[in-house]
């Protein structure tokens, strides 16, 4: 039988080992497959990412090659079926469409790239896609979409502070185009603070120029000139030629507008000075558009300075350039300036001709302005509506957050309260347990002391008498009587001790019964008559063990004193319940004594101590004039109602 059990054990062990081995091989195979798949996926992502980088690099120089690479990346992503690959591919394709001028396709693919970045939890990639998309919206002057796009991108690029500053600058400029100047200034100031923190001085020129433009649109020319000058100084210090030329043109425009608004001659000279700097700079970098723009501005200033010949040359060249490009805005401005110039020269035919051209362009501008105005008002309405919606959502999110925090506080408070209550309960129960243990120890100690004091001496006397009887030198009858009396005394004392210690005798009726028994015992040995009076109300009281014991021992001590010293004819015991107190009155009609001369051995001190331990009063009245002795003990009844028994 034992052998069979061992064989079964071995068989089970072999089966377990085989199962573990099979599981290990299977798990190892799965792990290897997972690792291979992970490596394969990683390689696919790297390949598509490399195509994206190459495509973005080529987009500015060879858009056709860049587009082919981006489309190839899309095909590979379809083979790999990997979201990250699709994200890189769509990013490249969207940017290439933007460079090729196809803003709709650029918007489609860059939005898809941003959505994939959000899906795969790549905030930086999502932010980059949205920033790229903002260029398409900016070129198309789709201000509402541009602001929404940048607001979505802003929290995603917060870790890249340089990109964040560019986003803030674009948002500030866009709000300026939407004539929302205060919002625009907030974002531009934010961009300036970030660039200063990064110590990117080369970026400050653009920020100060953008801020100057917003202030100029608000006709705050002095502040605009202040920031334009700072931007111009930064660009000059960095020797950024193009930025210096643009900054000079900005200063010239601001001085020109100030001269028109305030009719100040020095502003015309300042405008002329800066426009000349801009023109020379634009000629150096060979930028036709900027050159003709500067000529138009300079022609207007020269007309104001009455240098009509040079002004005519500049304005004519600028007009023909803008008219050939069908640039309505600047062709209109050039024609208007030429009309005023010829009017000043008295050449009214030419003035009339250019005035007709001005009116033609003005109609086109009005139509465009009306369209732009409607678009701007609609964009402003949509932006404000979105801002209000965002504010409401933020407020709701804040309220929800506060509510959650409040719920957490209430929950924690409830948990702490419960824990604290449990701790208090444990402490209370432990304290009661210790108190009960101390009470038991006290009862045991008291019982031991009572047995030693009350019974020990009697038992010693019985032992001595027994030894004397064994020697047979004394009268056997006398010794046996003494032994019998002492034995009876021990039995009585043991009965008293058991009665005092047993809690089942706490009811008042048991106290009455015990006192009646004791009074009967006194009658047998005393030379006086015993009178016992107990109120019926005492029967309704549930006395504590300490109270019963004190009452009984005080009566017993007083009775012993009366037997020994009083020489009385009557002995009175009265127990009353007065209000919430137990009043014990013990008296005799004996010879009395002088209280001040009484010795400690008569037990008065012990009786007073017993009353004091129960928070009671002890009063002795006596004199040696034969008026007897009166002892009054008043003991309060704690929890009086709880001590009452139902009748």
Coordinates of C-alpha atoms in Angstrom, one line a residue:
X1 CA 0.0 0.0 0.0
X2 CA 2.8 2.4 0.9
X3 CA 4.7 1.5 -2.3
X4 CA 1.6 2.3 -4.4
X5 CA 1.3 5.7 -2.6
X6 CA 5.0 6.5 -3.5
X7 CA 4.5 5.5 -7.2
X8 CA 1.4 7.8 -7.4
X9 CA 3.4 10.7 -5.8
X10 CA 6.3 10.2 -8.4
X11 CA 3.8 10.0 -11.2
X12 CA 2.1 13.3 -10.2
X13 CA 5.5 15.0 -9.8
X14 CA 6.5 13.9 -13.4
X15 CA 3.2 15.2 -14.8
X16 CA 3.8 18.6 -13.0
X17 CA 7.3 18.8 -14.4
X18 CA 6.1 18.0 -18.0
X19 CA 3.3 20.7 -17.7
X20 CA 5.8 23.3 -16.5
X21 CA 8.2 22.4 -19.3
X22 CA 5.4 22.6 -22.0
X23 CA 4.2 26.0 -20.5
X24 CA 7.8 27.3 -20.5
X25 CA 8.4 26.3 -24.1
X26 CA 5.0 27.9 -25.1
X27 CA 5.7 31.0 -23.2
X28 CA 9.2 31.3 -24.6
X29 CA 7.8 31.0 -28.1
X30 CA 5.2 33.6 -27.5
X31 CA 7.7 36.0 -25.9
X32 CA 10.1 35.5 -28.9
X33 CA 7.2 36.2 -31.3
X34 CA 6.3 39.3 -29.4
X35 CA 9.9 40.6 -29.4
X36 CA 10.2 39.9 -33.1
X37 CA 6.9 41.8 -33.8
X38 CA 8.1 44.7 -31.6
X39 CA 11.4 44.9 -33.4
X40 CA 9.6 44.7 -36.8
X41 CA 7.1 47.4 -35.8
X42 CA 10.0 49.6 -34.5
X43 CA 11.9 49.2 -37.7
X44 CA 8.8 50.1 -39.7
X45 CA 8.2 53.3 -37.7
X46 CA 11.9 54.3 -38.1
X47 CA 11.7 53.7 -41.9
X48 CA 8.5 55.8 -42.3
X49 CA 9.9 58.5 -40.0
X50 CA 13.0 58.7 -42.1
X51 CA 10.9 59.2 -45.2
X52 CA 8.9 62.0 -43.4
X53 CA 12.1 63.8 -42.4
X54 CA 13.5 63.6 -46.0
X55 CA 10.2 64.7 -47.5
X56 CA 10.0 67.8 -45.2
X57 CA 13.6 68.7 -46.1
X58 CA 12.8 68.6 -49.8
X59 CA 9.5 70.5 -49.6
X60 CA 11.1 73.9 -49.9
X61 CA 13.5 73.0 -52.8
X62 CA 11.9 70.1 -54.7
X63 CA 8.2 69.8 -54.0
X64 CA 7.6 67.0 -56.5
X65 CA 10.3 64.7 -55.0
X66 CA 9.0 65.6 -51.5
X67 CA 5.5 64.6 -52.5
X68 CA 6.6 61.2 -54.0
X69 CA 8.4 60.4 -50.7
X70 CA 5.4 61.3 -48.6
X71 CA 3.0 59.2 -50.8
X72 CA 5.5 56.3 -50.6
X73 CA 5.4 56.7 -46.8
X74 CA 1.6 56.4 -46.9
X75 CA 1.8 53.1 -48.9
X76 CA 4.3 51.6 -46.4
X77 CA 2.1 52.6 -43.5
X78 CA -0.8 50.8 -45.1
X79 CA 1.3 47.7 -45.4
X80 CA 2.5 48.0 -41.8
X81 CA -0.9 48.9 -40.4
X82 CA 0.7 51.0 -37.8
X83 CA -0.9 54.3 -36.5
X84 CA 2.5 55.9 -35.7
X85 CA 3.6 55.3 -39.3
X86 CA 0.4 56.8 -40.6
X87 CA 1.0 59.8 -38.4
X88 CA 4.4 60.5 -39.8
X89 CA 3.2 59.9 -43.4
X90 CA 0.2 62.2 -43.1
X91 CA 2.4 64.9 -41.5
X92 CA 4.8 64.9 -44.5
X93 CA 2.0 64.7 -47.1
X94 CA 0.0 67.6 -45.5
X95 CA 3.1 69.8 -45.3
X96 CA 3.9 69.1 -49.0
X97 CA 0.4 70.0 -50.0
X98 CA 0.7 73.3 -48.1
X99 CA 4.0 74.1 -50.0
X100 CA 2.3 73.3 -53.3
X101 CA -0.5 75.7 -52.5
X102 CA -3.3 73.1 -52.0
X103 CA -4.5 74.3 -48.6
X104 CA -7.6 72.0 -48.6
X105 CA -5.6 68.8 -48.9
X106 CA -3.0 70.2 -46.5
X107 CA -5.8 70.8 -43.9
X108 CA -7.2 67.3 -44.4
X109 CA -3.9 65.4 -43.9
X110 CA -2.5 67.6 -41.1
X111 CA -5.7 67.2 -39.2
X112 CA -5.5 63.5 -39.6
X113 CA -1.9 63.6 -38.4
X114 CA -3.0 65.6 -35.3
X115 CA -5.8 63.2 -34.6
X116 CA -3.5 60.2 -34.8
X117 CA -1.0 62.0 -32.4
X118 CA -3.9 62.4 -30.0
X119 CA -5.0 58.8 -30.4
X120 CA -1.5 57.3 -29.7
X121 CA -0.9 59.8 -26.9
X122 CA 2.0 61.7 -28.5
X123 CA 1.2 65.3 -27.4
X124 CA 4.4 66.8 -29.0
X125 CA 3.6 65.2 -32.4
X126 CA 0.0 66.4 -32.2
X127 CA 1.1 69.9 -31.4
X128 CA 3.6 69.9 -34.3
X129 CA 0.9 68.8 -36.7
X130 CA -1.4 71.6 -35.5
X131 CA 1.4 74.3 -35.7
X132 CA 2.0 73.2 -39.3
X133 CA -1.7 73.4 -40.1
X134 CA -1.8 77.0 -38.7
X135 CA 0.4 78.1 -41.6
X136 CA -2.2 77.0 -44.1
X137 CA -4.9 78.8 -42.1
X138 CA -2.7 81.9 -41.9
X139 CA -2.1 82.0 -45.6
X140 CA -5.8 81.7 -46.3
X141 CA -6.6 84.4 -43.7
X142 CA -9.0 81.9 -42.0
X143 CA -8.7 83.6 -38.7
X144 CA -11.3 81.6 -36.7
X145 CA -9.8 78.3 -37.7
X146 CA -6.3 79.7 -37.1
X147 CA -7.1 80.8 -33.5
X148 CA -8.9 77.5 -32.7
X149 CA -6.0 75.5 -34.2
X150 CA -3.3 77.4 -32.1
X151 CA -5.4 77.2 -28.9
X152 CA -5.5 73.5 -29.3
X153 CA -1.8 73.3 -30.1
X154 CA -0.7 75.7 -27.3
X155 CA -0.9 73.3 -24.3
X156 CA 0.7 70.5 -26.3
X157 CA 3.8 72.5 -27.0
X158 CA 4.3 74.0 -23.6
X159 CA 7.4 71.9 -23.0
X160 CA 9.1 73.5 -26.1
X161 CA 9.2 77.1 -25.1
X162 CA 10.6 78.3 -28.4
X163 CA 7.7 76.8 -30.3
X164 CA 5.3 78.2 -27.6
X165 CA 6.7 81.7 -28.2
X166 CA 6.1 81.4 -31.9
X167 CA 2.5 80.2 -31.3
X168 CA 1.9 83.1 -29.0
X169 CA 3.3 85.6 -31.5
X170 CA 1.1 84.2 -34.3
X171 CA -2.0 84.3 -32.1
X172 CA -1.2 87.9 -31.1
X173 CA -0.8 89.0 -34.7
X174 CA -3.9 87.2 -35.8
X175 CA -6.0 88.8 -33.0
X176 CA -4.6 92.1 -34.4
X177 CA -5.8 91.3 -37.9
X178 CA -9.2 90.5 -36.3
X179 CA -9.1 94.0 -34.6
X180 CA -9.1 92.3 -31.2
X181 CA -6.1 94.3 -30.0
X182 CA -6.1 93.7 -26.3
X183 CA -6.1 89.9 -26.7
X184 CA -3.4 90.2 -29.3
X185 CA -1.2 92.3 -26.9
X186 CA -1.5 89.7 -24.2
X187 CA -0.2 86.9 -26.4
X188 CA 2.6 89.0 -27.8
X189 CA 3.7 90.1 -24.3
X190 CA 3.7 86.4 -23.4
X191 CA 5.9 85.6 -26.4
X192 CA 8.3 88.4 -25.4
X193 CA 8.6 87.1 -21.9
X194 CA 9.3 83.5 -23.1
X195 CA 12.0 84.7 -25.6
X196 CA 13.7 86.8 -23.0
X197 CA 13.7 83.8 -20.6
X198 CA 15.3 81.7 -23.4
X199 CA 17.7 84.5 -24.2
X200 CA 16.8 84.3 -27.9
X201 CA 17.6 87.9 -28.9
X202 CA 17.1 87.2 -32.6
X203 CA 13.4 86.5 -32.1
X204 CA 12.7 89.8 -30.2
X205 CA 12.7 92.0 -33.3
X206 CA 9.6 90.2 -34.8
X207 CA 7.8 90.4 -31.4
X208 CA 8.4 94.1 -30.9
X209 CA 7.4 94.8 -34.5
X210 CA 4.2 92.9 -34.1
X211 CA 3.5 94.8 -30.9
X212 CA 4.2 98.1 -32.6
X213 CA 1.8 97.2 -35.4
X214 CA -1.1 96.5 -32.9
X215 CA -0.4 99.8 -31.1
X216 CA -0.3 101.7 -34.4
X217 CA -3.7 100.3 -35.4
X218 CA -5.0 101.7 -32.2
X219 CA -3.5 105.1 -33.1
X220 CA -1.2 104.9 -30.1
X221 CA 1.7 106.2 -32.2
X222 CA 4.2 107.1 -29.5
X223 CA 4.0 103.6 -28.0
X224 CA 4.1 102.0 -31.4
X225 CA 7.2 104.0 -32.3
X226 CA 8.8 103.0 -29.0
X227 CA 8.5 99.3 -29.7
X228 CA 9.3 99.7 -33.4
X229 CA 12.6 101.4 -32.5
X230 CA 13.4 98.5 -30.1
X231 CA 12.8 96.0 -32.8
X232 CA 14.8 98.0 -35.3
X233 CA 17.7 98.3 -32.8
X234 CA 17.7 94.5 -32.1
X235 CA 17.7 93.7 -35.9
X236 CA 20.5 96.2 -36.5
X237 CA 22.6 94.7 -33.6
X238 CA 22.1 91.2 -35.1
X239 CA 22.8 92.5 -38.6
X240 CA 19.6 90.9 -39.9
X241 CA 19.4 92.9 -43.1
X242 CA 15.8 91.9 -44.1
X243 CA 14.5 92.5 -40.6
X244 CA 16.3 95.9 -40.5
X245 CA 14.7 96.9 -43.8
X246 CA 11.2 95.9 -42.7
X247 CA 11.7 97.6 -39.4
X248 CA 12.7 100.9 -41.1
X249 CA 9.6 100.6 -43.3
X250 CA 7.5 100.1 -40.2
X251 CA 9.0 103.2 -38.6
X252 CA 8.4 105.2 -41.8
X253 CA 4.8 104.1 -42.0
X254 CA 4.2 105.0 -38.3
X255 CA 5.7 108.5 -38.7
X256 CA 3.7 109.0 -41.9
X257 CA 0.4 108.1 -40.1
X258 CA 1.3 110.3 -37.2
X259 CA 2.0 113.2 -39.5
X260 CA -1.4 112.8 -41.1
X261 CA -3.1 112.6 -37.7
X262 CA -1.3 115.4 -35.9
X263 CA 0.1 117.5 -38.9
X264 CA 3.6 117.5 -37.6
X265 CA 6.5 118.4 -40.0
X266 CA 9.2 116.5 -38.2
X267 CA 7.2 113.3 -38.6
X268 CA 7.4 113.8 -42.4
X269 CA 11.1 114.1 -42.2
X270 CA 11.4 111.1 -40.0
X271 CA 9.2 109.1 -42.3
X272 CA 11.3 110.2 -45.3
X273 CA 14.5 109.1 -43.5
X274 CA 13.3 105.6 -42.6
X275 CA 11.6 105.0 -46.0
X276 CA 14.9 105.8 -47.7
X277 CA 16.7 103.2 -45.5
X278 CA 14.0 100.6 -46.3
X279 CA 14.3 101.3 -50.1
X280 CA 18.1 101.0 -50.1
X281 CA 17.9 97.8 -48.1
X282 CA 15.2 96.2 -50.4
X283 CA 17.3 97.1 -53.4
X284 CA 20.3 95.3 -51.9
X285 CA 18.3 92.1 -51.3
X286 CA 16.6 92.5 -54.7
X287 CA 13.0 92.0 -53.6
X288 CA 10.7 93.6 -56.2
X289 CA 7.6 93.6 -54.2
X290 CA 9.3 95.3 -51.2
X291 CA 11.1 97.8 -53.5
X292 CA 7.9 99.0 -55.2
X293 CA 6.1 99.1 -51.9
X294 CA 8.9 101.3 -50.5
X295 CA 8.7 103.5 -53.6
X296 CA 5.0 104.0 -53.1
X297 CA 5.5 105.0 -49.5
X298 CA 8.4 107.3 -50.4
X299 CA 6.5 108.9 -53.2
X300 CA 3.7 109.8 -50.8
X301 CA 6.2 111.5 -48.5
X302 CA 8.0 113.3 -51.3
X303 CA 4.6 114.7 -52.5
X304 CA 4.1 116.1 -48.9
X305 CA 7.7 117.5 -49.1
X306 CA 6.7 119.0 -52.6
X307 CA 9.5 117.1 -54.4
X308 CA 6.9 116.3 -57.2
X309 CA 9.3 115.1 -59.9
X310 CA 10.9 112.4 -57.8
X311 CA 7.5 111.5 -56.2
X312 CA 6.0 111.1 -59.7
X313 CA 8.7 108.7 -60.8
X314 CA 8.4 106.6 -57.7
X315 CA 4.6 106.5 -57.7
X316 CA 4.4 105.7 -61.5
X317 CA 6.8 102.8 -61.2
X318 CA 5.0 101.5 -58.2
X319 CA 1.5 101.8 -59.8
X320 CA 2.6 100.0 -63.0
X321 CA 4.1 97.2 -60.9
X322 CA 1.0 96.6 -58.7
X323 CA -1.4 97.1 -61.6
X324 CA 0.5 94.4 -63.6
X325 CA 0.1 92.0 -60.7
X326 CA -3.6 93.0 -60.2
X327 CA -2.7 93.8 -56.6
X328 CA -5.9 95.9 -56.0
X329 CA -5.0 97.3 -52.6
X330 CA -1.6 98.8 -53.5
X331 CA -2.6 99.7 -57.1
X332 CA -5.4 101.7 -55.5
X333 CA -3.1 103.4 -53.1
X334 CA -0.6 104.3 -55.8
X335 CA -3.3 105.6 -58.2
X336 CA -4.8 107.7 -55.4
X337 CA -1.4 109.3 -54.5
X338 CA -0.7 110.0 -58.2
X339 CA -4.2 111.7 -58.6
X340 CA -3.4 114.0 -55.7
X341 CA 0.1 114.6 -57.0
X342 CA -1.2 115.7 -60.4
X343 CA -3.9 117.8 -58.8
X344 CA -1.2 119.6 -56.9
X345 CA 0.8 120.2 -60.1
X346 CA -2.3 121.5 -61.9
X347 CA -2.3 118.6 -64.4
X348 CA -6.1 118.0 -64.0
X349 CA -6.3 115.6 -67.0
X350 CA -3.9 113.2 -65.4
X351 CA -5.5 113.7 -62.0
X352 CA -8.9 112.8 -63.5
X353 CA -7.5 109.7 -65.3
X354 CA -5.9 108.4 -62.1
X355 CA -9.0 109.3 -60.2
X356 CA -11.1 107.1 -62.5
X357 CA -8.6 104.3 -62.0
X358 CA -8.9 104.9 -58.2
X359 CA -12.7 104.7 -58.3
X360 CA -12.4 101.4 -60.3
X361 CA -10.1 99.9 -57.7
X362 CA -12.1 101.4 -54.9
X363 CA -15.2 99.5 -56.1
X364 CA -13.2 96.3 -56.0
X365 CA -11.8 97.1 -52.6
X366 CA -15.2 98.0 -51.2
X367 CA -16.5 94.6 -52.4
X368 CA -13.5 92.9 -50.9
X369 CA -13.8 95.0 -47.7
X370 CA -17.4 94.2 -47.3
X371 CA -16.7 90.5 -47.7
X372 CA -13.7 90.8 -45.4
X373 CA -15.8 92.8 -42.9
X374 CA -18.5 90.2 -42.9
X375 CA -15.9 87.4 -42.6
X376 CA -14.2 89.3 -39.7
X377 CA -17.5 89.9 -37.9
X378 CA -18.4 86.3 -38.3
X379 CA -15.0 85.2 -37.2
X380 CA -15.2 87.6 -34.2
X381 CA -18.6 86.2 -33.3
X382 CA -17.4 82.6 -33.6
X383 CA -14.3 83.3 -31.6
X384 CA -16.2 85.0 -28.8
X385 CA -18.7 82.3 -28.8
X386 CA -16.0 79.6 -28.6
X387 CA -14.2 81.7 -25.9
X388 CA -17.5 81.8 -23.9
X389 CA -18.0 78.1 -24.4
X390 CA -14.4 77.4 -23.3
X391 CA -14.8 79.7 -20.2
X392 CA -18.0 77.9 -19.3
X393 CA -16.3 74.5 -19.7
X394 CA -13.3 75.7 -17.6
X395 CA -15.7 77.0 -15.0
X396 CA -17.6 73.7 -15.0
X397 CA -14.4 71.8 -14.8
X398 CA -13.3 74.0 -11.9
X399 CA -16.6 73.4 -10.1
X400 CA -16.4 69.7 -10.7
X401 CA -12.8 69.7 -9.4
X402 CA -13.8 71.6 -6.3
X403 CA -16.8 69.2 -5.8
X404 CA -14.5 66.2 -6.1
X405 CA -12.0 67.8 -3.7
X406 CA -14.9 68.5 -1.3
X407 CA -16.1 64.9 -1.6
X408 CA -12.6 63.7 -0.9
X409 CA -12.4 65.9 2.2
X410 CA -15.8 64.6 3.4
X411 CA -14.7 61.1 2.7
X412 CA -11.4 61.5 4.5
X413 CA -13.1 63.3 7.4
X414 CA -15.6 60.4 7.6
X415 CA -12.8 57.8 7.5
X416 CA -10.8 59.7 10.1
X417 CA -13.9 60.1 12.3
X418 CA -14.7 56.4 12.1
X419 CA -11.0 55.5 12.8
X420 CA -11.0 58.0 15.7
X421 CA -14.3 56.6 17.1
X422 CA -13.0 53.1 16.8
X423 CA -9.8 54.1 18.7
X424 CA -11.9 55.9 21.4
X425 CA -14.1 52.8 21.7
X426 CA -11.0 50.6 22.0
X427 CA -9.5 52.9 24.6
X428 CA -12.8 53.0 26.5
X429 CA -13.2 49.2 26.4
X430 CA -9.6 48.7 27.4
X431 CA -10.0 51.3 30.2
X432 CA -13.1 49.5 31.5
X433 CA -11.3 46.2 31.3
X434 CA -8.4 47.6 33.3
X435 CA -10.8 49.2 35.7
X436 CA -12.6 46.0 36.1
X437 CA -9.3 44.1 36.7
X438 CA -8.3 46.7 39.3
X439 CA -11.6 46.3 40.9
X440 CA -11.2 42.6 41.1
X441 CA -7.7 43.0 42.4
X442 CA -9.0 45.4 45.0
X443 CA -11.8 43.0 46.0
X444 CA -9.2 40.2 46.3
X445 CA -6.9 42.3 48.4
X446 CA -9.8 43.4 50.6
X447 CA -10.9 39.8 50.9
X448 CA -7.4 38.7 51.9
X449 CA -7.1 41.5 54.4
X450 CA -10.5 40.7 55.9
X451 CA -9.7 37.0 56.2
X452 CA -6.4 37.9 57.8
X453 CA -7.9 40.5 60.2
X454 CA -11.2 38.9 61.0
X455 CA -10.6 35.1 60.8
X456 CA -6.8 34.8 61.2
X457 CA -6.7 35.7 64.9
X458 CA -9.7 33.4 65.7
X459 CA -8.1 30.5 63.9
X460 CA -4.8 31.1 65.7
X461 CA -6.7 31.0 69.0
X462 CA -8.4 27.7 68.0
X463 CA -5.0 26.2 67.1
X464 CA -3.5 27.3 70.5
X465 CA -6.5 25.9 72.5
X466 CA -6.3 22.6 70.5
X467 CA -2.6 22.2 71.5
X468 CA -3.4 23.0 75.1
X469 CA -6.1 20.3 75.1
X470 CA -3.6 17.8 73.7
X471 CA -1.2 18.5 76.6
X472 CA -4.1 17.9 79.1
X473 CA -2.8 20.4 81.6
X474 CA -6.1 22.4 81.5
X475 CA -9.7 21.7 82.1
X476 CA -10.9 19.9 78.9
X477 CA -14.4 21.2 79.3
X478 CA -13.4 24.8 79.5
X479 CA -11.0 24.4 76.5
X480 CA -13.7 22.7 74.4
X481 CA -16.1 25.5 75.2
X482 CA -13.6 28.1 74.2
X483 CA -12.8 26.2 71.0
X484 CA -16.5 25.9 70.2
X485 CA -17.1 29.7 70.8
X486 CA -14.1 30.6 68.7
X487 CA -15.2 28.3 65.9
X488 CA -18.7 29.8 66.0
X489 CA -17.1 33.3 65.8
X490 CA -15.0 32.2 62.8
X491 CA -18.1 30.9 61.0
X492 CA -20.0 34.2 61.7
X493 CA -17.0 36.2 60.4
X494 CA -16.8 34.1 57.3
X495 CA -20.5 34.5 56.7
X496 CA -20.1 38.3 57.1
X497 CA -17.2 38.4 54.7
X498 CA -19.0 36.3 52.1
X499 CA -22.1 38.5 52.4
X500 CA -20.0 41.7 52.0
X501 CA -18.2 40.4 48.9
X502 CA -21.0 38.7 47.0
X503 CA -22.8 41.1 44.6
X504 CA -26.0 39.1 44.7
X505 CA -26.7 40.7 48.1
X506 CA -26.7 44.3 46.7
X507 CA -30.5 44.7 46.9
X508 CA -31.8 46.7 49.9
X509 CA -33.9 43.7 51.1
X510 CA -30.7 41.7 51.7
X511 CA -29.2 44.5 53.7
X512 CA -32.3 44.7 55.9
X513 CA -32.1 40.9 56.4
X514 CA -28.4 41.0 57.3
X515 CA -28.8 43.9 59.7
X516 CA -31.7 42.1 61.4
X517 CA -29.6 38.9 61.7
X518 CA -26.8 41.0 63.2
X519 CA -29.1 42.8 65.7
X520 CA -30.4 39.4 66.8
X521 CA -26.8 38.2 67.4
X522 CA -26.1 41.3 69.5
X523 CA -29.1 40.6 71.7
X524 CA -27.6 37.2 72.7
X525 CA -24.4 38.7 74.0
X526 CA -25.2 42.3 74.9
X527 CA -26.5 43.7 78.1
X528 CA -28.6 46.3 76.3
X529 CA -31.7 46.2 74.2
X530 CA -31.2 46.6 70.5
X531 CA -33.6 48.7 68.4
X532 CA -33.4 48.5 64.5
X533 CA -35.3 50.8 62.2
X534 CA -34.9 50.6 58.4
X535 CA -37.0 52.7 55.9
X536 CA -39.1 50.8 53.5
X537 CA -37.4 53.0 50.7
X538 CA -34.1 51.3 51.5
X539 CA -35.5 48.1 50.1
X540 CA -35.8 49.8 46.7
X541 CA -32.1 50.7 46.6
X542 CA -29.5 48.6 45.0
X543 CA -26.5 49.1 47.2
X544 CA -22.9 48.7 45.9
X545 CA -20.6 46.2 47.5
X546 CA -18.5 49.0 49.0
X547 CA -21.6 50.8 50.5
X548 CA -23.0 47.6 52.0
X549 CA -19.6 46.7 53.5
X550 CA -19.1 50.2 54.9
X551 CA -22.6 50.4 56.5
X552 CA -22.2 46.9 58.0
X553 CA -18.7 47.5 59.4
X554 CA -19.6 50.9 60.8
X555 CA -22.6 49.4 62.6
X556 CA -20.4 46.5 63.8
X557 CA -17.6 48.8 65.1
X558 CA -20.2 51.1 66.9
X559 CA -21.8 48.0 68.4
X560 CA -18.4 46.8 69.7
X561 CA -17.7 50.2 71.2
X562 CA -21.1 50.2 72.9
X563 CA -20.5 46.7 74.3
X564 CA -17.0 47.6 75.6
X565 CA -17.4 51.2 76.9
X566 CA -21.0 52.5 76.9
X567 CA -22.7 50.6 79.7
X568 CA -25.9 51.4 77.9
X569 CA -29.4 50.1 78.4
X570 CA -30.5 50.7 74.8
X571 CA -28.7 50.6 71.4
X572 CA -30.4 52.2 68.4
X573 CA -29.7 51.6 64.7
X574 CA -31.7 53.7 62.2
X575 CA -31.2 53.5 58.4
X576 CA -33.1 56.2 56.3
X577 CA -33.3 57.4 52.7
X578 CA -33.5 61.2 52.7
X579 CA -33.6 62.8 49.3
X580 CA -30.5 61.2 47.5
X581 CA -28.6 60.2 50.6
X582 CA -28.4 57.2 52.9
X583 CA -28.5 58.4 56.4
X584 CA -27.2 56.0 59.1
X585 CA -27.8 57.0 62.7
X586 CA -26.3 54.9 65.5
X587 CA -26.9 55.9 69.1
X588 CA -26.8 54.5 72.7
X589 CA -27.9 55.9 76.1
X590 CA -24.7 55.0 77.8
X591 CA -22.2 57.0 79.8
X592 CA -20.7 58.8 76.7
X593 CA -17.1 60.0 76.4
X594 CA -15.0 63.1 75.7
X595 CA -14.5 63.2 71.9
X596 CA -11.3 65.4 72.2
X597 CA -9.7 62.9 74.5
X598 CA -10.8 59.7 72.8
X599 CA -8.1 57.3 71.8
X600 CA -7.5 56.1 68.2
X601 CA -8.1 52.5 69.2
X602 CA -11.8 53.0 69.7
X603 CA -12.4 52.7 65.8
X604 CA -13.8 56.2 65.2
X605 CA -11.0 57.0 62.7
X606 CA -11.7 53.8 60.8
X607 CA -15.4 54.6 60.7
X608 CA -14.7 58.1 59.5
X609 CA -12.4 56.8 56.8
X610 CA -15.0 54.4 55.5
X611 CA -17.5 57.2 55.2
X612 CA -15.0 59.5 53.4
X613 CA -14.1 56.7 50.9
X614 CA -17.8 56.8 49.8
X615 CA -17.7 60.7 49.7
X616 CA -19.9 60.8 52.8
X617 CA -19.9 62.7 56.1
X618 CA -19.2 61.2 59.5
X619 CA -20.3 63.1 62.7
X620 CA -19.9 61.9 66.3
X621 CA -21.8 63.6 69.2
X622 CA -21.0 62.5 72.8
X623 CA -20.0 63.9 76.2
X624 CA -19.1 62.3 79.5
X625 CA -22.2 63.7 81.1
X626 CA -24.2 60.5 80.6
X627 CA -26.1 61.6 77.6
X628 CA -24.9 58.7 75.5
X629 CA -23.2 58.7 72.0
X630 CA -24.7 59.7 68.6
X631 CA -23.0 58.7 65.3
X632 CA -24.4 60.0 62.0
X633 CA -23.2 58.9 58.7
X634 CA -24.5 60.5 55.4
X635 CA -23.6 58.7 52.2
X636 CA -24.7 60.0 48.7
X637 CA -26.3 57.6 46.4
X638 CA -24.6 57.9 42.9
X639 CA -26.9 57.5 39.9
X640 CA -29.9 57.6 42.2
X641 CA -32.5 56.7 39.5
X642 CA -30.4 53.8 38.3
X643 CA -30.2 52.4 41.8
X644 CA -34.0 52.4 42.2
X645 CA -35.7 49.0 41.7
X646 CA -39.2 48.6 40.3
X647 CA -41.6 48.1 43.1

